[in-house]
Amino acid sequence: SKAMLPGTSTEFWTYNSLVPGPLIDVFEGDTVRIRLENRLSQQTTVHWHGLPVPPAQDGNPMDPIAPGASRTYEFTLPVGSAGTYWYHPHPHEMTAEQVFRGMAGLLIVRSRTDPIPTAIEEKLLVISDLRLAADGTIPPNTPMDWQTGREGNYVLVNGQYQPVLTIKPGQSQRWRVLNATNARYLRLALTGHTLTLIGTDGGLLGSPVPGLDEILLAPAERVEVIVTANLSSAASAVLRSLPYDRGGMGMMGSASTTIPLLTLNYTSAATAAIALPGALNSIADLGVPTTTKRLVFSSGMGMGGMGGGMMSFLIDGKSFDPSRVDLTSRVNEIEQWTIENRSSMDHPFHLHGTQFQVVSRTRGGVTVAEPFLAWRDTVNVAALETVVFKVVQRQLGRRMYHCHILEHESQGMMGVLEVVA
Ligand code: C2O
Ligand code: CU
Ligand code: CU
């Protein structure tokens, strides 16, 4: 990979001194016990993004671990939960900073009956964003970052800047990709290749979706894709993030720039292609909803006077209050949620504790049905778009929902859902 600022050194905040944090690689049915010792100078939690863990084990902002304190998280991963997840801090108001200083890691739950042939080599790509000042330090957020969401000046893959991966001519690889950035939208495309989508946040699709020129990965989303080396030996390709306009102010950088993420170099020795099964997973439709919920995303100028106020980011006109319950759901009830974005920038919506099924997306009066069933815990709601999904919560207790632009989450674009009997 390329060097960033030779001769400087950078202080990160980390899990186990690693950026990204250590891979947690487990099987369905496993009971996981993880001890966190907080050696930061501020409170933290660990949140298991996308996993159906009990609320008390999910690192909610209401359950902080003080500096110098420690705790053990424990949960059992149910059969059916195989997928690509991640973990990151979730303390009240400080998530954004703890993540941009280095705290996030991948958590894979594997199935013992995974249908993808094991001969298909797996690669894990944790994409994160790093901003370095000229002296190598990680600067704090600017007022503009707090509005638009922070983007860095280096996009890293597994903590490296523009690394080189290899593939054999003819080979298929399974890439699990995580967008662990605070706010950057990744419009992924691999030069000279199409991608076959096989999985989303919560696991495999019913069947592969081949021939994609690009895949949009909003902050916190994951995908599993198959990359097939259809060029000849010594060829080379670049995984890039194409320009994406997510609205708001001052977003000229990522709205207009193509960013190389990694180089994929072909080796000389070819290998035989391995066919994918036609059926990957049986995803049952969640069924007919018996209740509905509606949330509205908005933004506006807050108090401040003379145009000097900060933008506020709200859900249903409210800012997060850890002691307030905003919504109530009945356990095991099939719900339909409608998320309406009335602001002029995109916001990725995330709900804790379960996976949902997107039903439709409406923009400019045009409704598009979701083309296939998929398990997601995060969905982008573009500026002035409305997204409908179905969801069931299976455990009692309090769950968070929020925008996953972490600057927005940390400033209160978040609510509390209480799941009751
Ligand atoms: Cu990825 Cu509430 O978080
Ligand atoms: Cu989460
Ligand atoms: Cu947002």
Short mmCIF file of C-alpha atoms and ligand atoms in Angstrom, two decimals:
data_model
loop_
_atom_site.label_atom_id
_atom_site.label_comp_id
_atom_site.label_asym_id
_atom_site.label_seq_id
_atom_site.Cartn_x
_atom_site.Cartn_y
_atom_site.Cartn_z
CA SER A 1 0.00 0.00 0.00
CA LYS A 2 1.01 3.61 -0.37
CA ALA A 3 2.60 5.67 2.36
CA MET A 4 0.57 8.60 3.64
CA LEU A 5 2.76 11.11 5.50
CA PRO A 6 6.26 9.64 5.87
CA GLY A 7 8.12 10.86 8.94
CA THR A 8 5.02 11.65 10.97
CA SER A 9 3.23 9.54 13.52
CA THR A 10 -0.45 9.41 14.35
CA GLU A 11 -2.26 8.66 17.57
CA PHE A 12 -5.34 6.51 16.99
CA TRP A 13 -7.98 5.37 19.46
CA THR A 14 -8.28 1.63 18.92
CA TYR A 15 -9.53 -1.77 19.90
CA ASN A 16 -6.46 -3.83 20.89
CA SER A 17 -4.10 -1.34 19.18
CA LEU A 18 -5.40 -2.29 15.72
CA VAL A 19 -6.97 -0.16 12.95
CA PRO A 20 -9.44 -1.54 12.04
CA GLY A 21 -10.16 -3.46 15.25
CA PRO A 22 -9.55 -7.22 15.42
CA LEU A 23 -11.74 -9.43 13.24
CA ILE A 24 -14.37 -11.28 15.27
CA ASP A 25 -15.11 -14.44 13.31
CA VAL A 26 -17.75 -16.75 14.78
CA PHE A 27 -20.37 -19.33 13.86
CA GLU A 28 -24.13 -19.35 14.25
CA GLY A 29 -24.92 -20.93 17.61
CA ASP A 30 -21.75 -19.64 19.25
CA THR A 31 -21.91 -17.84 22.56
CA VAL A 32 -19.59 -14.86 22.40
CA ARG A 33 -18.04 -13.28 25.47
CA ILE A 34 -15.98 -10.12 25.00
CA ARG A 35 -14.41 -8.09 27.77
CA LEU A 36 -13.91 -4.40 27.20
CA GLU A 37 -11.47 -2.41 29.30
CA ASN A 38 -11.95 1.28 28.71
CA ARG A 39 -8.53 2.94 28.66
CA LEU A 40 -9.86 6.03 26.87
CA SER A 41 -10.21 9.28 28.76
CA GLN A 42 -13.95 9.34 28.02
CA GLN A 43 -16.85 6.93 28.28
CA THR A 44 -17.54 4.38 25.59
CA THR A 45 -19.65 1.34 24.75
CA VAL A 46 -19.35 -1.42 22.16
CA HIS A 47 -22.33 -1.80 19.86
CA TRP A 48 -22.78 -4.98 17.79
CA HIS A 49 -24.19 -3.38 14.67
CA GLY A 50 -26.94 -5.48 13.07
CA LEU A 51 -26.82 -8.43 15.45
CA PRO A 52 -29.90 -9.66 17.33
CA VAL A 53 -28.25 -9.39 20.75
CA PRO A 54 -30.25 -8.58 23.92
CA PRO A 55 -30.62 -4.80 24.46
CA ALA A 56 -28.59 -4.92 27.67
CA GLN A 57 -25.64 -6.36 25.71
CA ASP A 58 -25.94 -4.03 22.72
CA GLY A 59 -23.81 -1.09 23.85
CA ASN A 60 -26.62 1.45 23.98
CA PRO A 61 -25.65 5.02 24.90
CA MET A 62 -27.70 4.52 28.09
CA ASP A 63 -25.18 1.88 29.27
CA PRO A 64 -21.82 3.69 29.22
CA ILE A 65 -18.52 2.26 30.43
CA ALA A 66 -16.65 4.97 32.31
CA PRO A 67 -12.94 5.66 31.74
CA GLY A 68 -10.99 3.03 33.65
CA ALA A 69 -14.01 0.75 34.00
CA SER A 70 -14.63 -2.52 32.23
CA ARG A 71 -17.45 -4.91 31.44
CA THR A 72 -18.11 -8.15 29.64
CA TYR A 73 -20.56 -8.38 26.77
CA GLU A 74 -22.16 -11.77 26.23
CA PHE A 75 -24.60 -13.00 23.61
CA THR A 76 -25.52 -16.10 21.64
CA LEU A 77 -25.87 -15.90 17.87
CA PRO A 78 -29.01 -17.63 16.63
CA VAL A 79 -29.12 -19.95 13.65
CA GLY A 80 -30.11 -17.83 10.66
CA SER A 81 -27.96 -14.87 11.70
CA ALA A 82 -25.02 -15.62 9.38
CA GLY A 83 -23.87 -12.40 7.76
CA THR A 84 -21.35 -9.57 7.75
CA TYR A 85 -21.63 -7.28 10.78
CA TRP A 86 -19.43 -4.85 12.63
CA TYR A 87 -18.81 -3.33 16.01
CA HIS A 88 -18.16 0.26 16.99
CA PRO A 89 -18.57 2.59 19.97
CA HIS A 90 -21.97 4.12 20.73
CA PRO A 91 -21.55 6.54 23.68
CA HIS A 92 -23.86 9.52 23.98
CA GLU A 93 -22.54 12.36 21.76
CA MET A 94 -19.08 10.84 21.20
CA THR A 95 -19.60 8.06 18.67
CA ALA A 96 -18.49 10.17 15.72
CA GLU A 97 -15.15 11.09 17.27
CA GLN A 98 -14.35 7.61 18.59
CA VAL A 99 -14.99 6.09 15.16
CA PHE A 100 -13.02 8.68 13.14
CA ARG A 101 -10.09 8.19 15.53
CA GLY A 102 -9.99 4.49 14.64
CA MET A 103 -12.53 2.45 16.61
CA ALA A 104 -14.46 -0.01 14.43
CA GLY A 105 -14.05 -3.64 13.42
CA LEU A 106 -15.64 -6.40 11.38
CA LEU A 107 -17.70 -9.21 12.92
CA ILE A 108 -18.55 -12.17 10.69
CA VAL A 109 -21.14 -14.75 11.63
CA ARG A 110 -20.72 -17.92 9.57
CA SER A 111 -23.17 -20.66 8.79
CA ARG A 112 -22.06 -24.30 9.00
CA THR A 113 -24.10 -24.85 5.83
CA ASP A 114 -22.86 -21.85 3.83
CA PRO A 115 -23.78 -22.57 0.17
CA ILE A 116 -20.82 -20.68 -1.34
CA PRO A 117 -18.13 -23.25 -2.28
CA THR A 118 -15.18 -22.98 0.11
CA ALA A 119 -12.86 -23.06 -2.92
CA ILE A 120 -14.03 -19.50 -3.60
CA GLU A 121 -11.42 -17.46 -1.76
CA GLU A 122 -12.77 -14.88 0.66
CA LYS A 123 -11.46 -11.34 1.05
CA LEU A 124 -12.53 -8.92 3.75
CA LEU A 125 -12.55 -5.21 2.96
CA VAL A 126 -13.10 -2.79 5.82
CA ILE A 127 -13.30 0.66 4.26
CA SER A 128 -12.65 3.55 6.59
CA ASP A 129 -11.94 7.22 6.27
CA LEU A 130 -8.95 9.02 7.77
CA ARG A 131 -8.24 12.71 7.91
CA LEU A 132 -4.65 13.59 8.68
CA ALA A 133 -3.28 17.07 9.22
CA ALA A 134 0.15 17.82 7.70
CA ASP A 135 1.82 16.93 11.01
CA GLY A 136 0.16 13.50 11.02
CA THR A 137 -2.38 14.22 13.74
CA ILE A 138 -6.10 13.52 13.39
CA PRO A 139 -7.78 16.92 13.69
CA PRO A 140 -11.13 17.42 15.44
CA ASN A 141 -14.31 18.04 13.49
CA THR A 142 -14.91 21.45 11.99
CA PRO A 143 -18.34 23.12 12.25
CA MET A 144 -18.88 22.09 8.61
CA ASP A 145 -18.08 18.44 9.45
CA TRP A 146 -20.79 18.50 12.11
CA GLN A 147 -23.26 19.50 9.41
CA THR A 148 -22.26 17.45 6.40
CA GLY A 149 -20.62 14.52 8.15
CA ARG A 150 -16.87 14.11 8.24
CA GLU A 151 -14.94 12.81 5.27
CA GLY A 152 -11.20 12.27 5.43
CA ASN A 153 -8.38 12.84 2.98
CA TYR A 154 -7.42 9.15 2.88
CA VAL A 155 -9.87 6.31 2.27
CA LEU A 156 -8.35 3.17 3.77
CA VAL A 157 -8.94 -0.51 3.07
CA ASN A 158 -8.15 -2.68 6.09
CA GLY A 159 -6.20 0.26 7.52
CA GLN A 160 -4.01 0.57 4.41
CA TYR A 161 -3.93 3.30 1.79
CA GLN A 162 -4.57 1.95 -1.71
CA PRO A 163 -3.38 -1.62 -1.08
CA VAL A 164 -2.77 -4.23 -3.79
CA LEU A 165 -4.77 -7.48 -3.87
CA THR A 166 -4.18 -10.37 -6.23
CA ILE A 167 -6.45 -12.70 -8.18
CA LYS A 168 -5.74 -15.58 -10.56
CA PRO A 169 -7.10 -15.44 -14.11
CA GLY A 170 -10.43 -17.28 -14.06
CA GLN A 171 -10.69 -17.20 -10.26
CA SER A 172 -13.77 -16.13 -8.35
CA GLN A 173 -13.40 -14.37 -5.01
CA ARG A 174 -16.00 -13.57 -2.39
CA TRP A 175 -15.54 -10.05 -1.07
CA ARG A 176 -17.23 -8.93 2.12
CA VAL A 177 -17.20 -5.13 2.12
CA LEU A 178 -18.00 -2.86 5.09
CA ASN A 179 -18.46 0.89 4.87
CA ALA A 180 -17.01 1.89 8.26
CA THR A 181 -16.71 5.57 7.41
CA ASN A 182 -18.50 8.27 9.38
CA ALA A 183 -20.22 9.82 6.39
CA ARG A 184 -18.74 8.81 3.03
CA TYR A 185 -20.94 7.15 0.44
CA LEU A 186 -19.07 4.49 -1.50
CA ARG A 187 -20.26 4.00 -5.06
CA LEU A 188 -18.16 0.93 -5.70
CA ALA A 189 -17.07 -0.09 -9.18
CA LEU A 190 -14.24 -2.36 -10.34
CA THR A 191 -12.71 -1.28 -13.66
CA GLY A 192 -13.13 -3.88 -16.42
CA HIS A 193 -15.43 -6.07 -14.30
CA THR A 194 -19.00 -6.39 -13.20
CA LEU A 195 -19.91 -7.49 -9.69
CA THR A 196 -22.28 -10.24 -8.61
CA LEU A 197 -24.18 -9.26 -5.47
CA ILE A 198 -24.77 -12.25 -3.19
CA GLY A 199 -25.42 -10.72 0.21
CA THR A 200 -26.41 -7.61 2.14
CA ASP A 201 -26.09 -6.58 5.81
CA GLY A 202 -27.85 -9.56 7.35
CA GLY A 203 -26.67 -12.37 5.06
CA LEU A 204 -27.08 -14.01 1.69
CA LEU A 205 -29.72 -13.11 -0.89
CA GLY A 206 -32.13 -15.72 -2.20
CA SER A 207 -30.10 -15.94 -5.39
CA PRO A 208 -27.12 -14.10 -6.92
CA VAL A 209 -27.69 -10.78 -8.72
CA PRO A 210 -25.03 -10.74 -11.48
CA GLY A 211 -23.81 -8.09 -13.88
CA LEU A 212 -23.74 -5.00 -11.65
CA ASP A 213 -21.58 -2.13 -12.87
CA GLU A 214 -21.66 -0.47 -9.47
CA ILE A 215 -22.97 -0.86 -5.92
CA LEU A 216 -23.81 2.05 -3.62
CA LEU A 217 -22.74 1.40 -0.04
CA ALA A 218 -23.98 4.04 2.41
CA PRO A 219 -22.21 4.48 5.76
CA ALA A 220 -22.61 1.30 7.91
CA GLU A 221 -23.86 -0.89 5.06
CA ARG A 222 -22.20 -4.16 4.06
CA VAL A 223 -22.36 -6.28 0.93
CA GLU A 224 -21.02 -9.62 -0.17
CA VAL A 225 -20.04 -9.74 -3.83
CA ILE A 226 -18.43 -12.28 -6.13
CA VAL A 227 -15.60 -10.92 -8.27
CA THR A 228 -14.67 -13.11 -11.23
CA ALA A 229 -11.33 -12.59 -12.95
CA ASN A 230 -12.37 -12.54 -16.59
CA LEU A 231 -9.29 -10.69 -17.92
CA SER A 232 -6.03 -12.34 -18.91
CA SER A 233 -2.86 -12.85 -16.91
CA ALA A 234 -0.98 -9.75 -15.74
CA ALA A 235 -4.12 -7.63 -16.13
CA SER A 236 -4.97 -5.15 -13.46
CA ALA A 237 -8.12 -3.45 -12.17
CA VAL A 238 -8.92 -0.71 -9.70
CA LEU A 239 -11.72 -0.75 -7.17
CA ARG A 240 -12.97 2.82 -7.12
CA SER A 241 -15.60 4.90 -5.45
CA LEU A 242 -17.38 6.96 -8.11
CA PRO A 243 -18.73 10.47 -7.51
CA TYR A 244 -21.95 10.56 -5.49
CA ASP A 245 -23.94 13.66 -4.66
CA ARG A 246 -25.52 13.16 -1.24
CA GLY A 247 -26.81 16.70 -1.04
CA GLY A 248 -26.20 19.20 1.69
CA MET A 249 -23.58 21.88 1.64
CA GLY A 250 -19.90 21.78 0.87
CA MET A 251 -19.90 18.25 -0.48
CA MET A 252 -17.98 19.11 -3.61
CA GLY A 253 -15.24 16.60 -2.80
CA SER A 254 -17.01 13.26 -2.94
CA ALA A 255 -19.76 14.63 -5.16
CA SER A 256 -17.31 15.16 -8.01
CA THR A 257 -14.25 12.98 -7.40
CA THR A 258 -13.49 9.35 -8.24
CA ILE A 259 -11.42 7.77 -5.48
CA PRO A 260 -9.20 4.71 -6.05
CA LEU A 261 -9.55 2.28 -3.13
CA LEU A 262 -7.34 -0.65 -4.11
CA THR A 263 -5.60 -2.29 -7.07
CA LEU A 264 -6.41 -5.84 -8.07
CA ASN A 265 -3.49 -7.45 -9.90
CA TYR A 266 -3.85 -10.64 -11.91
CA THR A 267 -1.22 -13.30 -11.35
CA SER A 268 0.03 -15.38 -14.26
CA ALA A 269 -1.22 -18.87 -13.38
CA ALA A 270 -4.86 -19.34 -14.31
CA THR A 271 -7.34 -21.35 -12.32
CA ALA A 272 -10.62 -23.04 -13.18
CA ALA A 273 -13.81 -21.09 -12.62
CA ILE A 274 -16.07 -22.28 -9.81
CA ALA A 275 -19.81 -22.04 -10.41
CA LEU A 276 -22.08 -20.37 -7.88
CA PRO A 277 -25.20 -22.21 -6.79
CA GLY A 278 -28.40 -20.72 -8.21
CA ALA A 279 -30.09 -20.71 -4.82
CA LEU A 280 -28.24 -19.21 -1.86
CA ASN A 281 -30.69 -18.66 0.98
CA SER A 282 -34.37 -19.03 1.69
CA ILE A 283 -35.53 -15.58 2.74
CA ALA A 284 -39.16 -15.69 3.78
CA ASP A 285 -41.18 -12.52 3.31
CA LEU A 286 -41.96 -11.17 6.78
CA GLY A 287 -45.66 -11.24 5.91
CA VAL A 288 -48.57 -8.85 6.21
CA PRO A 289 -47.91 -6.00 8.65
CA THR A 290 -50.46 -5.52 11.41
CA THR A 291 -49.25 -2.07 12.45
CA THR A 292 -47.47 0.89 10.91
CA LYS A 293 -44.97 3.52 11.99
CA ARG A 294 -43.84 6.69 10.30
CA LEU A 295 -40.69 8.73 10.93
CA VAL A 296 -39.69 12.04 9.39
CA PHE A 297 -36.11 13.20 8.94
CA SER A 298 -35.65 16.94 8.83
CA SER A 299 -32.97 19.52 9.23
CA GLY A 300 -33.10 23.20 9.85
CA MET A 301 -31.19 26.07 11.30
CA GLY A 302 -31.08 25.87 15.06
CA MET A 303 -30.91 28.77 17.50
CA GLY A 304 -27.94 31.01 17.04
CA GLY A 305 -29.20 34.18 15.55
CA MET A 306 -28.13 36.23 12.54
CA GLY A 307 -27.63 33.13 10.44
CA GLY A 308 -24.83 31.98 12.72
CA GLY A 309 -26.80 29.04 14.13
CA MET A 310 -25.84 25.43 13.65
CA MET A 311 -27.90 23.14 11.48
CA SER A 312 -29.92 20.70 13.56
CA PHE A 313 -30.78 17.18 12.41
CA LEU A 314 -34.03 15.82 13.78
CA ILE A 315 -36.29 12.78 13.71
CA ASP A 316 -39.95 13.71 14.07
CA GLY A 317 -38.83 17.21 14.99
CA LYS A 318 -36.94 15.95 18.06
CA SER A 319 -33.36 15.62 19.15
CA PHE A 320 -32.19 12.49 21.04
CA ASP A 321 -32.94 12.24 24.74
CA PRO A 322 -31.57 9.06 26.35
CA SER A 323 -34.28 9.12 29.02
CA ARG A 324 -37.19 9.42 26.57
CA VAL A 325 -38.98 6.59 24.75
CA ASP A 326 -39.98 7.77 21.30
CA LEU A 327 -41.67 4.69 19.87
CA THR A 328 -43.13 1.46 21.21
CA SER A 329 -43.34 -1.89 19.40
CA ARG A 330 -44.90 -5.17 20.44
CA VAL A 331 -42.51 -8.08 20.43
CA ASN A 332 -42.98 -10.42 17.43
CA GLU A 333 -45.45 -8.09 15.69
CA ILE A 334 -44.98 -7.53 11.96
CA GLU A 335 -44.61 -3.78 11.43
CA GLN A 336 -44.38 -1.55 8.38
CA TRP A 337 -42.17 1.50 8.83
CA THR A 338 -42.16 4.51 6.53
CA ILE A 339 -39.13 6.79 6.70
CA GLU A 340 -39.61 10.13 5.01
CA ASN A 341 -36.62 12.35 4.39
CA ARG A 342 -37.70 15.99 4.15
CA SER A 343 -34.17 17.35 4.18
CA SER A 344 -31.96 18.23 1.24
CA MET A 345 -29.30 15.64 2.04
CA ASP A 346 -29.22 11.85 2.22
CA HIS A 347 -29.45 10.14 5.62
CA PRO A 348 -28.77 6.40 6.08
CA PHE A 349 -31.42 5.05 8.46
CA HIS A 350 -30.36 2.31 10.90
CA LEU A 351 -32.42 0.31 13.40
CA HIS A 352 -30.84 -1.83 16.13
CA GLY A 353 -31.52 -5.39 17.15
CA THR A 354 -32.89 -6.95 14.01
CA GLN A 355 -32.86 -7.01 10.21
CA PHE A 356 -35.60 -5.54 8.02
CA GLN A 357 -36.94 -6.03 4.48
CA VAL A 358 -37.20 -2.95 2.27
CA VAL A 359 -40.54 -2.87 0.40
CA SER A 360 -40.34 0.27 -1.74
CA ARG A 361 -38.65 3.61 -2.32
CA THR A 362 -40.52 6.74 -3.47
CA ARG A 363 -38.90 9.80 -4.99
CA GLY A 364 -40.44 12.63 -6.99
CA GLY A 365 -43.80 10.86 -6.86
CA VAL A 366 -42.42 7.66 -8.38
CA THR A 367 -42.53 4.50 -6.26
CA VAL A 368 -40.13 1.68 -7.07
CA ALA A 369 -40.74 -1.71 -5.50
CA GLU A 370 -37.62 -3.32 -4.08
CA PRO A 371 -36.48 -5.80 -6.76
CA PHE A 372 -35.54 -8.66 -4.39
CA LEU A 373 -35.84 -9.66 -0.75
CA ALA A 374 -32.78 -8.82 1.32
CA TRP A 375 -31.93 -8.55 5.01
CA ARG A 376 -30.77 -5.07 5.93
CA ASP A 377 -30.24 -3.08 9.11
CA THR A 378 -29.30 0.14 7.33
CA VAL A 379 -30.93 1.75 4.31
CA ASN A 380 -30.11 5.00 2.61
CA VAL A 381 -32.97 7.46 2.50
CA ALA A 382 -31.95 9.92 -0.18
CA ALA A 383 -32.85 13.60 -0.02
CA LEU A 384 -36.63 13.97 -0.34
CA GLU A 385 -37.05 10.20 -0.64
CA THR A 386 -39.42 7.95 1.32
CA VAL A 387 -38.46 4.34 2.11
CA VAL A 388 -40.86 1.66 3.38
CA PHE A 389 -39.71 -1.53 5.10
CA LYS A 390 -41.11 -4.41 7.12
CA VAL A 391 -39.60 -5.44 10.43
CA VAL A 392 -40.17 -7.62 13.50
CA GLN A 393 -38.44 -7.14 16.85
CA ARG A 394 -37.89 -10.44 18.67
CA GLN A 395 -36.58 -9.27 22.06
CA LEU A 396 -37.92 -7.02 24.81
CA GLY A 397 -36.17 -3.79 25.69
CA ARG A 398 -34.89 -0.53 24.32
CA ARG A 399 -33.41 -0.21 20.84
CA MET A 400 -31.86 2.75 19.08
CA TYR A 401 -32.71 4.01 15.63
CA HIS A 402 -30.74 6.79 14.00
CA CYS A 403 -29.04 8.33 11.04
CA HIS A 404 -25.71 6.56 10.47
CA ILE A 405 -23.90 9.69 9.40
CA LEU A 406 -22.19 9.63 12.76
CA GLU A 407 -21.97 13.40 13.10
CA HIS A 408 -25.77 13.47 12.86
CA GLU A 409 -26.19 10.55 15.28
CA SER A 410 -23.86 12.18 17.79
CA GLN A 411 -25.80 15.45 17.59
CA GLY A 412 -29.11 13.76 18.30
CA MET A 413 -30.56 12.42 15.04
CA MET A 414 -31.55 9.34 17.01
CA GLY A 415 -34.50 7.91 18.90
CA VAL A 416 -35.40 5.13 21.32
CA LEU A 417 -37.76 2.27 20.47
CA GLU A 418 -39.12 0.29 23.40
CA VAL A 419 -40.12 -3.29 22.56
CA VAL A 420 -42.85 -4.44 24.96
CA ALA A 421 -44.75 -7.69 25.58
CU1 C2O B 1 -23.84 1.17 13.75
CU2 C2O B 1 -26.52 2.53 16.36
O1 C2O B 1 -25.15 1.87 15.11
CU CU B 2 -26.40 -0.57 15.10
CU CU B 3 -28.00 12.18 8.67
#
